[in-house]
Tab-separated table of C-alpha atoms in Angstrom:
chain	number	residue	atom	x	y	z
A	1	UNK	CA	7.815	1.318	-11.999
A	2	UNK	CA	4.095	0.704	-11.626
A	3	UNK	CA	3.807	0.456	-15.406
A	4	UNK	CA	6.602	-2.123	-15.482
A	5	UNK	CA	5.016	-4.128	-12.678
A	6	UNK	CA	1.721	-4.188	-14.571
A	7	UNK	CA	3.467	-5.243	-17.784
A	8	UNK	CA	5.496	-7.957	-16.050
A	9	UNK	CA	2.402	-9.312	-14.335
A	10	UNK	CA	0.541	-9.398	-17.652
A	11	UNK	CA	3.462	-11.146	-19.376
A	12	UNK	CA	3.639	-13.804	-16.666
A	13	UNK	CA	-0.112	-14.370	-16.394
A	14	UNK	CA	-1.526	-17.574	-17.789
A	15	UNK	CA	1.852	-19.299	-18.019
A	16	UNK	CA	2.554	-22.605	-16.285
A	17	UNK	CA	3.803	-22.738	-12.716
A	18	UNK	CA	6.165	-21.297	-11.485
A	19	UNK	CA	5.390	-18.440	-13.882
A	20	UNK	CA	1.843	-18.341	-12.504
A	21	UNK	CA	3.198	-17.888	-8.993
A	22	UNK	CA	5.412	-15.105	-10.294
A	23	UNK	CA	2.385	-13.429	-11.878
A	24	UNK	CA	0.475	-13.647	-8.570
A	25	UNK	CA	3.430	-12.153	-6.734
A	26	UNK	CA	3.734	-9.336	-9.267
A	27	UNK	CA	0.032	-8.643	-8.901
A	28	UNK	CA	0.576	-8.137	-5.180
A	29	UNK	CA	3.453	-5.779	-6.004
A	30	UNK	CA	1.223	-3.850	-8.392
A	31	UNK	CA	-1.455	-3.506	-5.731
A	32	UNK	CA	1.090	-2.274	-3.197
A	33	UNK	CA	2.454	0.352	-5.588
A	34	UNK	CA	-1.061	1.583	-6.354
A	35	UNK	CA	-2.164	1.880	-2.725
A	36	UNK	CA	0.778	3.325	-0.790
A	37	UNK	CA	4.084	5.121	-1.053
A	38	UNK	CA	7.043	2.777	-1.102
A	39	UNK	CA	10.549	3.676	0.063
A	40	UNK	CA	13.496	3.588	-2.311
A	41	UNK	CA	15.152	0.641	-0.545
A	42	UNK	CA	11.946	-1.367	-0.728
A	43	UNK	CA	11.503	-0.482	-4.391
A	44	UNK	CA	15.027	-1.606	-5.190
A	45	UNK	CA	15.233	-4.769	-3.081
A	46	UNK	CA	11.661	-6.070	-3.176
A	47	UNK	CA	10.610	-5.043	-6.673
A	48	UNK	CA	13.240	-3.929	-9.203
A	49	UNK	CA	16.081	-6.244	-8.181
A	50	UNK	CA	13.840	-9.142	-7.260
A	51	UNK	CA	12.151	-9.209	-10.652
A	52	UNK	CA	15.152	-8.454	-12.832
A	53	UNK	CA	14.170	-4.887	-13.733
A	54	UNK	CA	17.802	-3.967	-14.279
A	55	UNK	CA	17.070	-0.611	-15.917
A	56	UNK	CA	14.996	0.418	-12.910
A	57	UNK	CA	17.761	-0.721	-10.574
A	58	UNK	CA	20.169	1.566	-12.431
A	59	UNK	CA	17.676	4.433	-12.281
A	60	UNK	CA	17.471	3.915	-8.526
A	61	UNK	CA	21.263	4.124	-8.236
A	62	UNK	CA	21.179	7.397	-10.142
A	63	UNK	CA	18.383	8.928	-8.072
A	64	UNK	CA	20.088	7.957	-4.819
A	65	UNK	CA	23.557	8.965	-6.028
A	66	UNK	CA	24.778	5.554	-4.945
A	67	UNK	CA	28.297	5.279	-6.318
A	68	UNK	CA	29.078	1.562	-6.558
A	69	UNK	CA	30.844	0.805	-9.819
A	70	UNK	CA	30.910	-3.009	-9.501
A	71	UNK	CA	27.168	-3.022	-8.831
A	72	UNK	CA	26.447	-0.703	-11.761
A	73	UNK	CA	28.649	-2.829	-14.040
A	74	UNK	CA	26.825	-6.008	-13.027
A	75	UNK	CA	23.442	-4.389	-13.594
A	76	UNK	CA	24.457	-3.096	-17.029
A	77	UNK	CA	25.892	-6.498	-17.932
A	78	UNK	CA	22.635	-8.184	-16.917
A	79	UNK	CA	20.680	-5.602	-18.930
A	80	UNK	CA	22.783	-6.018	-22.088
A	81	UNK	CA	22.941	-9.814	-21.858
A	82	UNK	CA	19.161	-10.099	-21.768
A	83	UNK	CA	18.977	-8.318	-25.137
A	84	UNK	CA	21.404	-10.663	-26.904
A	85	UNK	CA	20.501	-14.161	-28.174
A	86	UNK	CA	22.631	-16.746	-26.392
A	87	UNK	CA	22.097	-19.315	-29.123
A	88	UNK	CA	24.524	-19.499	-32.050
A	89	UNK	CA	25.117	-21.799	-34.976
A	90	UNK	CA	28.801	-22.005	-34.111
A	91	UNK	CA	29.306	-24.272	-31.082
A	92	UNK	CA	32.303	-22.343	-29.749
A	93	UNK	CA	30.455	-19.039	-29.972
A	94	UNK	CA	27.391	-20.544	-28.317
A	95	UNK	CA	29.606	-21.821	-25.495
A	96	UNK	CA	31.214	-18.389	-25.065
A	97	UNK	CA	27.880	-16.554	-24.987
A	98	UNK	CA	26.549	-18.957	-22.387
A	99	UNK	CA	29.571	-18.710	-20.110
A	100	UNK	CA	30.725	-16.136	-17.612
A	101	UNK	CA	34.142	-15.040	-18.978
A	102	UNK	CA	32.623	-13.473	-22.109
A	103	UNK	CA	30.561	-11.091	-19.963
A	104	UNK	CA	33.309	-9.861	-17.626
A	105	UNK	CA	33.634	-6.106	-18.162
A	106	UNK	CA	35.994	-3.455	-16.759
A	107	UNK	CA	35.010	-2.721	-13.177
A	108	UNK	CA	33.588	-6.195	-12.591
A	109	UNK	CA	34.777	-7.681	-9.291
A	110	UNK	CA	33.027	-11.046	-9.583
A	111	UNK	CA	34.374	-12.864	-12.631
A	112	UNK	CA	32.592	-16.067	-11.614
A	113	UNK	CA	29.199	-14.314	-11.719
A	114	UNK	CA	29.455	-11.111	-13.789
A	115	UNK	CA	25.676	-10.932	-14.348
A	116	UNK	CA	22.408	-11.922	-12.721
A	117	UNK	CA	20.172	-14.449	-14.442
A	118	UNK	CA	16.583	-14.065	-13.255
A	119	UNK	CA	15.352	-16.964	-15.345
A	120	UNK	CA	13.339	-14.835	-17.759
A	121	UNK	CA	13.518	-15.905	-21.413
A	122	UNK	CA	16.094	-14.071	-23.450
A	123	UNK	CA	16.006	-12.867	-27.024
A	124	UNK	CA	14.892	-15.457	-29.551
A	125	UNK	CA	16.927	-16.291	-32.623
A	126	UNK	CA	20.610	-16.926	-33.176
A	127	UNK	CA	23.499	-14.548	-32.641
A	128	UNK	CA	24.806	-14.691	-36.199
A	129	UNK	CA	21.562	-13.334	-37.660
A	130	UNK	CA	22.302	-9.930	-36.138
A	131	UNK	CA	18.669	-8.905	-35.703
A	132	UNK	CA	19.447	-8.086	-32.063
A	133	UNK	CA	21.823	-5.223	-32.897
A	134	UNK	CA	19.301	-2.465	-33.573
A	135	UNK	CA	17.086	-3.179	-30.499
A	136	UNK	CA	20.195	-3.373	-28.320
A	137	UNK	CA	21.585	-0.139	-29.726
A	138	UNK	CA	18.283	1.659	-29.152
A	139	UNK	CA	17.860	0.261	-25.644
A	140	UNK	CA	21.361	1.333	-24.589
A	141	UNK	CA	20.876	4.821	-26.032
A	142	UNK	CA	17.493	5.229	-24.354
A	143	UNK	CA	18.653	4.021	-20.953
A	144	UNK	CA	21.820	6.109	-21.174
A	145	UNK	CA	19.767	9.237	-21.886
A	146	UNK	CA	17.529	8.500	-18.904
A	147	UNK	CA	20.462	7.932	-16.593
A	148	UNK	CA	22.311	10.996	-17.851
A	149	UNK	CA	19.412	13.450	-17.668
A	150	UNK	CA	20.037	16.327	-15.248
A	151	UNK	CA	23.400	14.792	-14.417
A	152	UNK	CA	26.147	15.928	-16.782
A	153	UNK	CA	24.054	17.926	-19.214
A	154	UNK	CA	20.987	17.751	-21.407
A	155	UNK	CA	19.744	14.208	-22.059
A	156	UNK	CA	20.830	12.761	-25.372
A	157	UNK	CA	23.520	15.388	-25.951
A	158	UNK	CA	27.207	14.387	-26.055
A	159	UNK	CA	29.103	15.761	-23.056
A	160	UNK	CA	32.095	18.037	-23.320
A	161	UNK	CA	35.524	16.488	-23.624
A	162	UNK	CA	36.290	17.313	-20.006
A	163	UNK	CA	33.230	15.444	-18.694
A	164	UNK	CA	33.824	12.504	-16.348
A	165	UNK	CA	34.212	9.010	-17.753
A	166	UNK	CA	31.346	7.665	-15.756
A	167	UNK	CA	28.424	8.366	-13.469
A	168	UNK	CA	27.074	6.313	-10.567
A	169	UNK	CA	24.758	4.420	-12.903
A	170	UNK	CA	26.592	4.702	-16.229
A	171	UNK	CA	30.017	2.941	-16.167
A	172	UNK	CA	31.044	3.973	-19.657
A	173	UNK	CA	34.153	1.822	-19.952
A	174	UNK	CA	32.236	-1.313	-18.999
A	175	UNK	CA	29.315	-0.662	-21.342
A	176	UNK	CA	31.624	0.259	-24.230
A	177	UNK	CA	33.695	-2.890	-23.693
A	178	UNK	CA	30.627	-5.138	-23.668
A	179	UNK	CA	29.158	-3.622	-26.824
A	180	UNK	CA	32.490	-3.620	-28.628
A	181	UNK	CA	33.013	-7.278	-27.739
A	182	UNK	CA	29.591	-8.146	-29.123
A	183	UNK	CA	30.231	-6.151	-32.311
A	184	UNK	CA	33.594	-7.820	-32.834
A	185	UNK	CA	32.212	-11.331	-32.357
A	186	UNK	CA	29.286	-10.575	-34.632
A	187	UNK	CA	31.651	-9.360	-37.358
A	188	UNK	CA	33.812	-12.457	-37.006
A	189	UNK	CA	30.787	-14.748	-37.095
A	190	UNK	CA	29.382	-13.472	-40.391
A	191	UNK	CA	31.529	-12.831	-43.428
A	192	UNK	CA	28.663	-10.924	-45.046
A	193	UNK	CA	28.135	-8.616	-42.065
A	194	UNK	CA	26.999	-5.229	-43.368
A	195	UNK	CA	29.235	-2.198	-42.895
A	196	UNK	CA	26.940	-0.535	-40.355
A	197	UNK	CA	26.876	-3.573	-38.124
A	198	UNK	CA	30.426	-4.814	-38.587
A	199	UNK	CA	32.202	-1.565	-37.865
A	200	UNK	CA	32.281	-0.231	-34.323
A	201	UNK	CA	30.139	2.599	-35.646
A	202	UNK	CA	26.908	1.270	-34.150
A	203	UNK	CA	28.570	0.969	-30.752
A	204	UNK	CA	29.901	4.526	-30.842
A	205	UNK	CA	26.609	5.832	-32.200
A	206	UNK	CA	24.621	4.156	-29.428
A	207	UNK	CA	26.827	5.608	-26.701
A	208	UNK	CA	26.963	9.057	-28.292
A	209	UNK	CA	23.173	8.988	-28.494
A	210	UNK	CA	23.201	8.072	-24.821
A	211	UNK	CA	25.177	11.243	-24.107
A	212	UNK	CA	28.680	9.871	-23.625
A	213	UNK	CA	31.500	12.443	-23.877
A	214	UNK	CA	33.379	12.017	-27.142
A	215	UNK	CA	36.898	11.928	-25.745
A	216	UNK	CA	35.975	9.535	-22.956
A	217	UNK	CA	34.165	7.328	-25.436
A	218	UNK	CA	37.147	7.304	-27.778
A	219	UNK	CA	39.434	6.244	-24.935
A	220	UNK	CA	36.955	3.610	-23.726
A	221	UNK	CA	36.614	2.074	-27.191
A	222	UNK	CA	40.372	2.194	-27.713
A	223	UNK	CA	40.880	0.302	-24.454
A	224	UNK	CA	38.284	-2.268	-25.513
A	225	UNK	CA	40.036	-3.245	-28.756
């Protein structure tokens, strides 16, 4: 968390106001984290959630064993959305990516606001180019391994077929549905989409790398199509 606060403060530094004010605030956070112990609630509410560190919010849910599926779904949606370009050459696709309905996932209880937008710039480029797929795949696999470690088995290893569908911080059905939706729209948007990207293979591979149980993943992807 301290590393992320330092990085966020460095990224915001030197930018125009209000980014400069954000950098000053993050510097105060960094100083606090370096000088005293901070409680979990304070870490979540005053640092991770406040500054859009959605992966750290999910890690906090895991550590605390806080079982709140709608919250976990909204955090994952916010995390995934930040890694996808919201610009597109096709006007209808651009409108869908920028709206709320596209991002409503299973377990979401707030269809009007299925994600949090902290105002940070998203991924550059346009959706149809597909350059976002590999970073998104890797980010999901990495975060899934971190959230699954010491929970249902060894990190990065697929769970047994009798493993649960989800954990407090890893709502598998929601994450699978979001990724599958993105893969489907990407395939439809580009007639020359390569086989690795167009097929749901990259979605399944990302979630298997994250440690998802094979049977649960199969059922989640089947429900998403």
